[in-house]
Amino acid sequence: MALYNILVVGSGGREHALAWAFAKSPKVNKIFVAPGNGGTATGSSKVVNVAIDSGDFEKLKAFAVENQVRLVVPGPEQPLVDGIADAFKKVGIPCFGPSQAAARIEGSKAFSKDFMKRHNIPTARYQNFTDFEKAKAYIESLPYSVVIKASGLAAGKGVLIPESKEEAIAGLKSIMLDHTFGSAGNEVVVEERMEGEEASILAITDGYTIVTLPAAQDHKRINDGDQGLNTGGMGAYAPAPVVTKSLMQDIRRTILQPSIDGMRREGFPFVGVLFAGLMITASGPKVIEFNCRFGDPEVQTVLPLLEERCDLAELLLAASEGRLDSVPLFLSERHACTVVVAAGGYPNAYAKGKPITVHQSTTPDVSVFHAGTAISNGQLVTAGGRVIAVTAVADTLEKAIHLARENVSLIQFEQMHYRRDIGHRALSRLLNSQGTTYAEAGVSIDAGNLLVDKIKPLVKSTSRSGADAVIGGFGGLFDLKAAGFRDPVLVSGTDGVGTKLKIAFAVGKHDTIGIDCVAMNVNDVVVQGGEPLFFLDYYACGKLEVDTARDVIAGVAAGCAESGCALVGGETSEMPGLLEAGDYDIAGFVVGAVERDAVLPKLSEMVAGDVLLGLKSSGVHSNGYSLVRHIIAKAGLDYFSPCPFAPEKTIGEVLLTPTRIYVKQLLPSIRKGLIKGMSHITGGGFIDNIPRSLPKHLGVVVDASKWVYPEVFRWLKRTGNVADAEMARTFNNGIGMVLVVAKDKVEQVRALLAEANEPVIEMGELVERSSLNGHEVVVKNTEAAWN
Ligand code: AMP
Ligand code: GLY
């Protein structure tokens, strides 16, 4: 077997851990660490320090070429951002790390946020600024708390989390005007402050495939209880229980894969490890920041979780050669915790050169990784802020945390400082939930409660006589007498929106779908003469995204308000495993009432010669979307293409136009007894829907030349080459509601509808069915109508 050499670039704890893991590989001969630390100088005989600075690419290249280096692994971000991977590409040595172009994902936060926005990767709302006054005005205008970030590299310190607007402006000033972080602060990102628990995900990638290491949780603050100044990281544990299995799948699907794919498609494929710093918010995981390298101390925590048979050197070599899928990752089922020991004074000024004693651990489950250490005159001394770390592995997280805390005593030096509470979140989680929690199974009660808070005011706005429309109870009440009914008959309906949802998903616009849902229900009730009184919705999703759900329910509330019915309740159901994370369905149920003598249709009163009046539709409404999607796909268009017949809008926007609601304009005519029957033109077009409210002996003749077929239907017909009959059976072709009215009442109905600004189309008449050759509906003049 041909052995090979690896060059690790850097001098921290991360680089010691990498060298330690590579040393286990039977395929690796030597691991050179440039410049390395006291740990890489004294550990395995395979590991050798090389006195070359991590920024001196020329010397590093020359060394690598001379010493048969087969793989270069840069540890820190700075050389990556400065183009070390490009430098090694020139000499043909594989480098496990991103190109300079791809490293911008960490090197420029403004770039990274814009990238996420382009690819719909969940992250906090934000804006980038190079102008202080504009940034200040923006912060002042926001109704929520912000975080301010220097866009460039600032050694992990360029993020401010102000507690007030004043503090925010002062921070902004120090970054932009006083240049506290130098040129890194020439541009700033101002973003919404997110709430939740943090997690670090390390995703190894060759630019196509990704392999994730167990989620870790870092501890950024210097003192116990997450108090004090920010540091590079004072300890970590993994796997972090906040990232459940299903959440990890969501993270891969909504964050990691789209990022890797997006970078490749934009021309800067990312090879190396993409480190996603995440906030697990009530509405799902969101990216806090991306880093272009392994985390420190996260990597000291996760590498000991690789199984013995898992060869990290082979894995990273495969990734840097674009064949990551050729080497498997084997993770143990164990847990790990790392406690970092820092120099007194860190993260402010600290002393160097203090002698360190490291006692030998009695168990192979404990490892010591050096960071800021050096050998001086044969003595191990401190040489940095974060000096050294202890990692312990055990069969449970609790044991790993305790073992790591106990073994800090292996380390001794003057003024050493470390946190005694690393792993506290995991421990309190364990205490709070003996056994599996609902959240671990992928259902978030917090998100559910947040949603209820957000929709309460929307729901309240639909109050009407008879119903309060207050949610939070178990069901809705309705007082029919208070609503003024004498002898009511109840009418009900239930419906959903169908595959129109797919367009909302594709376009990411969710605030009109609820209107469709209500329209489909209330239109079914009004055709029976019913006045819609109250509505309940059912929202089912794979993962409760609070903002999406709020938008959908806002649409439901708007539809209820438009049709005059109260939204008295609903149910939100999160069903991971049954529905995909980004998917949802919305359905509803309406109850209306009609006075007994006004129930429609009045079949016995209908006669040949009655007139068919049509009310306009707003577009495709909620039917025929499977055909619509098919036509669009066949035409090679997508929903973001400009609409061919309304170029100021996209196809998606046009197709999402909500279904019309025909309630308030029709109730006066219904109450006056002017209407004999009605048909809501839904699935089946008017060929199938009109006869639903006719007696057996009558049929209709529709004159298609009486109205202009809207452009959307003409375009669908042309583009999909759809036959007339198919169009009439699938779509409403411009008419959403049809009324049967006696000839002598037409003018009265027309006048009442005109008061509601509803134009009427006299579209046909009732005839004896026997005159129609066995048909129920005959449409004449269609050719003329389409031309
Ligand atoms: P749940 O926890 O789903 O039972 O919801 C708590 C309260 O919020 C109940 O009173 C529900 O009626 C109301 N609610 C939940 N989801 C919705 C929704 N999608 N639309 C209207 N009300 C809802
Ligand atoms: N521990 C956080 C980082 O490596 O950036």
PDB file of N, CA and C in Angstrom, residues 494-548:
ATOM      1  N   THR A 494     -67.788  21.624   2.678  1.00  0.00           N
ATOM      2  CA  THR A 494     -66.370  21.494   3.013  1.00  0.00           C
ATOM      3  C   THR A 494     -65.580  21.368   1.718  1.00  0.00           C
ATOM      4  N   ASP A 495     -64.401  21.948   1.714  1.00  0.00           N
ATOM      5  CA  ASP A 495     -63.600  21.911   0.480  1.00  0.00           C
ATOM      6  C   ASP A 495     -62.166  22.328   0.787  1.00  0.00           C
ATOM      7  N   GLY A 496     -61.297  22.079  -0.170  1.00  0.00           N
ATOM      8  CA  GLY A 496     -59.899  22.516  -0.054  1.00  0.00           C
ATOM      9  C   GLY A 496     -59.532  23.289  -1.309  1.00  0.00           C
ATOM     10  N   VAL A 497     -58.266  23.357  -1.586  1.00  0.00           N
ATOM     11  CA  VAL A 497     -57.800  24.209  -2.679  1.00  0.00           C
ATOM     12  C   VAL A 497     -57.206  23.396  -3.819  1.00  0.00           C
ATOM     13  N   GLY A 498     -56.845  22.159  -3.523  1.00  0.00           N
ATOM     14  CA  GLY A 498     -56.293  21.307  -4.578  1.00  0.00           C
ATOM     15  C   GLY A 498     -54.875  21.699  -4.955  1.00  0.00           C
ATOM     16  N   THR A 499     -54.508  21.382  -6.183  1.00  0.00           N
ATOM     17  CA  THR A 499     -53.091  21.512  -6.556  1.00  0.00           C
ATOM     18  C   THR A 499     -52.680  22.951  -6.866  1.00  0.00           C
ATOM     19  N   LYS A 500     -53.602  23.897  -6.711  1.00  0.00           N
ATOM     20  CA  LYS A 500     -53.195  25.311  -6.762  1.00  0.00           C
ATOM     21  C   LYS A 500     -52.120  25.555  -5.690  1.00  0.00           C
ATOM     22  N   LEU A 501     -52.163  24.762  -4.630  1.00  0.00           N
ATOM     23  CA  LEU A 501     -51.155  24.848  -3.571  1.00  0.00           C
ATOM     24  C   LEU A 501     -49.740  24.737  -4.121  1.00  0.00           C
ATOM     25  N   LYS A 502     -49.579  23.883  -5.109  1.00  0.00           N
ATOM     26  CA  LYS A 502     -48.238  23.650  -5.658  1.00  0.00           C
ATOM     27  C   LYS A 502     -47.644  24.956  -6.179  1.00  0.00           C
ATOM     28  N   ILE A 503     -48.520  25.813  -6.708  1.00  0.00           N
ATOM     29  CA  ILE A 503     -48.033  27.086  -7.251  1.00  0.00           C
ATOM     30  C   ILE A 503     -47.631  28.004  -6.100  1.00  0.00           C
ATOM     31  N   ALA A 504     -48.440  27.992  -5.040  1.00  0.00           N
ATOM     32  CA  ALA A 504     -48.067  28.793  -3.868  1.00  0.00           C
ATOM     33  C   ALA A 504     -46.726  28.323  -3.314  1.00  0.00           C
ATOM     34  N   PHE A 505     -46.499  27.011  -3.268  1.00  0.00           N
ATOM     35  CA  PHE A 505     -45.221  26.489  -2.756  1.00  0.00           C
ATOM     36  C   PHE A 505     -44.089  26.972  -3.663  1.00  0.00           C
ATOM     37  N   ALA A 506     -44.308  26.851  -4.976  1.00  0.00           N
ATOM     38  CA  ALA A 506     -43.239  27.171  -5.922  1.00  0.00           C
ATOM     39  C   ALA A 506     -42.887  28.655  -5.840  1.00  0.00           C
ATOM     40  N   VAL A 507     -43.911  29.496  -5.692  1.00  0.00           N
ATOM     41  CA  VAL A 507     -43.689  30.942  -5.738  1.00  0.00           C
ATOM     42  C   VAL A 507     -43.349  31.482  -4.344  1.00  0.00           C
ATOM     43  N   GLY A 508     -43.708  30.716  -3.304  1.00  0.00           N
ATOM     44  CA  GLY A 508     -43.449  31.174  -1.937  1.00  0.00           C
ATOM     45  C   GLY A 508     -44.398  32.276  -1.511  1.00  0.00           C
ATOM     46  N   LYS A 509     -45.608  32.295  -2.103  1.00  0.00           N
ATOM     47  CA  LYS A 509     -46.596  33.309  -1.726  1.00  0.00           C
ATOM     48  C   LYS A 509     -47.796  32.568  -1.150  1.00  0.00           C
ATOM     49  N   HIS A 510     -48.112  32.874   0.115  1.00  0.00           N
ATOM     50  CA  HIS A 510     -49.089  32.028   0.801  1.00  0.00           C
ATOM     51  C   HIS A 510     -50.307  32.796   1.307  1.00  0.00           C
ATOM     52  N   ASP A 511     -50.408  34.087   0.997  1.00  0.00           N
ATOM     53  CA  ASP A 511     -51.469  34.861   1.644  1.00  0.00           C
ATOM     54  C   ASP A 511     -52.779  34.913   0.869  1.00  0.00           C
ATOM     55  N   THR A 512     -52.857  34.234  -0.284  1.00  0.00           N
ATOM     56  CA  THR A 512     -54.129  34.243  -1.012  1.00  0.00           C
ATOM     57  C   THR A 512     -54.806  32.878  -1.016  1.00  0.00           C
ATOM     58  N   ILE A 513     -54.040  31.836  -0.720  1.00  0.00           N
ATOM     59  CA  ILE A 513     -54.574  30.474  -0.748  1.00  0.00           C
ATOM     60  C   ILE A 513     -55.754  30.302   0.212  1.00  0.00           C
ATOM     61  N   GLY A 514     -55.679  30.987   1.349  1.00  0.00           N
ATOM     62  CA  GLY A 514     -56.772  30.917   2.324  1.00  0.00           C
ATOM     63  C   GLY A 514     -58.061  31.499   1.764  1.00  0.00           C
ATOM     64  N   ILE A 515     -57.936  32.536   0.927  1.00  0.00           N
ATOM     65  CA  ILE A 515     -59.136  33.124   0.306  1.00  0.00           C
ATOM     66  C   ILE A 515     -59.777  32.085  -0.614  1.00  0.00           C
ATOM     67  N   ASP A 516     -58.938  31.389  -1.384  1.00  0.00           N
ATOM     68  CA  ASP A 516     -59.467  30.330  -2.247  1.00  0.00           C
ATOM     69  C   ASP A 516     -60.228  29.295  -1.431  1.00  0.00           C
ATOM     70  N   CYS A 517     -59.622  28.933  -0.310  1.00  0.00           N
ATOM     71  CA  CYS A 517     -60.235  27.882   0.507  1.00  0.00           C
ATOM     72  C   CYS A 517     -61.630  28.321   0.972  1.00  0.00           C
ATOM     73  N   VAL A 518     -61.726  29.557   1.470  1.00  0.00           N
ATOM     74  CA  VAL A 518     -63.025  30.048   1.932  1.00  0.00           C
ATOM     75  C   VAL A 518     -63.992  30.162   0.756  1.00  0.00           C
ATOM     76  N   ALA A 519     -63.494  30.686  -0.377  1.00  0.00           N
ATOM     77  CA  ALA A 519     -64.365  30.872  -1.546  1.00  0.00           C
ATOM     78  C   ALA A 519     -64.985  29.547  -1.972  1.00  0.00           C
ATOM     79  N   MET A 520     -64.167  28.504  -2.025  1.00  0.00           N
ATOM     80  CA  MET A 520     -64.673  27.208  -2.468  1.00  0.00           C
ATOM     81  C   MET A 520     -65.792  26.709  -1.556  1.00  0.00           C
ATOM     82  N   ASN A 521     -65.680  27.029  -0.295  1.00  0.00           N
ATOM     83  CA  ASN A 521     -66.698  26.605   0.670  1.00  0.00           C
ATOM     84  C   ASN A 521     -67.953  27.473   0.611  1.00  0.00           C
ATOM     85  N   VAL A 522     -67.760  28.779   0.701  1.00  0.00           N
ATOM     86  CA  VAL A 522     -68.944  29.649   0.822  1.00  0.00           C
ATOM     87  C   VAL A 522     -69.727  29.701  -0.482  1.00  0.00           C
ATOM     88  N   ASN A 523     -69.061  29.579  -1.616  1.00  0.00           N
ATOM     89  CA  ASN A 523     -69.793  29.565  -2.882  1.00  0.00           C
ATOM     90  C   ASN A 523     -70.705  28.335  -2.964  1.00  0.00           C
ATOM     91  N   ASP A 524     -70.263  27.237  -2.362  1.00  0.00           N
ATOM     92  CA  ASP A 524     -71.105  26.042  -2.333  1.00  0.00           C
ATOM     93  C   ASP A 524     -72.335  26.231  -1.445  1.00  0.00           C
ATOM     94  N   VAL A 525     -72.200  27.053  -0.425  1.00  0.00           N
ATOM     95  CA  VAL A 525     -73.319  27.287   0.498  1.00  0.00           C
ATOM     96  C   VAL A 525     -74.313  28.288  -0.093  1.00  0.00           C
ATOM     97  N   VAL A 526     -73.779  29.299  -0.750  1.00  0.00           N
ATOM     98  CA  VAL A 526     -74.680  30.335  -1.265  1.00  0.00           C
ATOM     99  C   VAL A 526     -75.564  29.794  -2.397  1.00  0.00           C
ATOM    100  N   VAL A 527     -75.072  28.826  -3.144  1.00  0.00           N
ATOM    101  CA  VAL A 527     -75.919  28.294  -4.223  1.00  0.00           C
ATOM    102  C   VAL A 527     -77.131  27.545  -3.684  1.00  0.00           C
ATOM    103  N   GLN A 528     -77.111  27.248  -2.401  1.00  0.00           N
ATOM    104  CA  GLN A 528     -78.302  26.644  -1.794  1.00  0.00           C
ATOM    105  C   GLN A 528     -79.134  27.706  -1.089  1.00  0.00           C
ATOM    106  N   GLY A 529     -78.799  28.956  -1.343  1.00  0.00           N
ATOM    107  CA  GLY A 529     -79.531  30.064  -0.739  1.00  0.00           C
ATOM    108  C   GLY A 529     -78.985  30.429   0.618  1.00  0.00           C
ATOM    109  N   GLY A 530     -77.948  29.720   1.068  1.00  0.00           N
ATOM    110  CA  GLY A 530     -77.470  29.905   2.435  1.00  0.00           C
ATOM    111  C   GLY A 530     -76.603  31.138   2.618  1.00  0.00           C
ATOM    112  N   GLU A 531     -76.753  31.782   3.759  1.00  0.00           N
ATOM    113  CA  GLU A 531     -75.848  32.862   4.151  1.00  0.00           C
ATOM    114  C   GLU A 531     -74.755  32.223   5.003  1.00  0.00           C
ATOM    115  N   PRO A 532     -73.488  32.294   4.568  1.00  0.00           N
ATOM    116  CA  PRO A 532     -72.421  31.668   5.360  1.00  0.00           C
ATOM    117  C   PRO A 532     -72.316  32.333   6.727  1.00  0.00           C
ATOM    118  N   LEU A 533     -72.281  31.521   7.780  1.00  0.00           N
ATOM    119  CA  LEU A 533     -72.267  32.079   9.133  1.00  0.00           C
ATOM    120  C   LEU A 533     -70.937  31.893   9.840  1.00  0.00           C
ATOM    121  N   PHE A 534     -70.437  30.682   9.808  1.00  0.00           N
ATOM    122  CA  PHE A 534     -69.143  30.486  10.467  1.00  0.00           C
ATOM    123  C   PHE A 534     -68.305  29.439   9.757  1.00  0.00           C
ATOM    124  N   PHE A 535     -67.028  29.551  10.000  1.00  0.00           N
ATOM    125  CA  PHE A 535     -66.045  28.778   9.246  1.00  0.00           C
ATOM    126  C   PHE A 535     -65.003  28.209  10.215  1.00  0.00           C
ATOM    127  N   LEU A 536     -64.515  27.017   9.927  1.00  0.00           N
ATOM    128  CA  LEU A 536     -63.374  26.446  10.671  1.00  0.00           C
ATOM    129  C   LEU A 536     -62.385  25.919   9.651  1.00  0.00           C
ATOM    130  N   ASP A 537     -61.108  26.116   9.924  1.00  0.00           N
ATOM    131  CA  ASP A 537     -60.130  25.620   8.959  1.00  0.00           C
ATOM    132  C   ASP A 537     -59.276  24.527   9.562  1.00  0.00           C
ATOM    133  N   TYR A 538     -58.652  23.776   8.717  1.00  0.00           N
ATOM    134  CA  TYR A 538     -57.734  22.717   9.140  1.00  0.00           C
ATOM    135  C   TYR A 538     -56.474  22.872   8.315  1.00  0.00           C
ATOM    136  N   TYR A 539     -55.377  23.132   9.005  1.00  0.00           N
ATOM    137  CA  TYR A 539     -54.092  23.380   8.332  1.00  0.00           C
ATOM    138  C   TYR A 539     -53.153  22.248   8.727  1.00  0.00           C
ATOM    139  N   ALA A 540     -52.723  21.479   7.761  1.00  0.00           N
ATOM    140  CA  ALA A 540     -51.828  20.345   8.041  1.00  0.00           C
ATOM    141  C   ALA A 540     -50.495  20.602   7.364  1.00  0.00           C
ATOM    142  N   CYS A 541     -49.393  20.349   8.096  1.00  0.00           N
ATOM    143  CA  CYS A 541     -48.083  20.620   7.502  1.00  0.00           C
ATOM    144  C   CYS A 541     -47.071  19.587   7.983  1.00  0.00           C
ATOM    145  N   GLY A 542     -45.987  19.472   7.233  1.00  0.00           N
ATOM    146  CA  GLY A 542     -44.919  18.563   7.637  1.00  0.00           C
ATOM    147  C   GLY A 542     -44.098  19.179   8.755  1.00  0.00           C
ATOM    148  N   LYS A 543     -43.944  20.518   8.666  1.00  0.00           N
ATOM    149  CA  LYS A 543     -43.145  21.226   9.673  1.00  0.00           C
ATOM    150  C   LYS A 543     -43.798  22.583   9.835  1.00  0.00           C
ATOM    151  N   LEU A 544     -44.148  22.948  11.044  1.00  0.00           N
ATOM    152  CA  LEU A 544     -44.876  24.201  11.244  1.00  0.00           C
ATOM    153  C   LEU A 544     -43.956  25.398  11.065  1.00  0.00           C
ATOM    154  N   GLU A 545     -44.086  26.064   9.909  1.00  0.00           N
ATOM    155  CA  GLU A 545     -43.368  27.308   9.625  1.00  0.00           C
ATOM    156  C   GLU A 545     -44.332  28.410  10.034  1.00  0.00           C
ATOM    157  N   VAL A 546     -44.040  29.092  11.126  1.00  0.00           N
ATOM    158  CA  VAL A 546     -45.028  30.021  11.679  1.00  0.00           C
ATOM    159  C   VAL A 546     -45.424  31.094  10.666  1.00  0.00           C
ATOM    160  N   ASP A 547     -44.451  31.646   9.952  1.00  0.00           N
ATOM    161  CA  ASP A 547     -44.779  32.744   9.031  1.00  0.00           C
ATOM    162  C   ASP A 547     -45.651  32.275   7.871  1.00  0.00           C
ATOM    163  N   THR A 548     -45.358  31.095   7.350  1.00  0.00           N
ATOM    164  CA  THR A 548     -46.176  30.566   6.264  1.00  0.00           C
ATOM    165  C   THR A 548     -47.592  30.305   6.759  1.00  0.00           C
TER     166      THR A 548
END
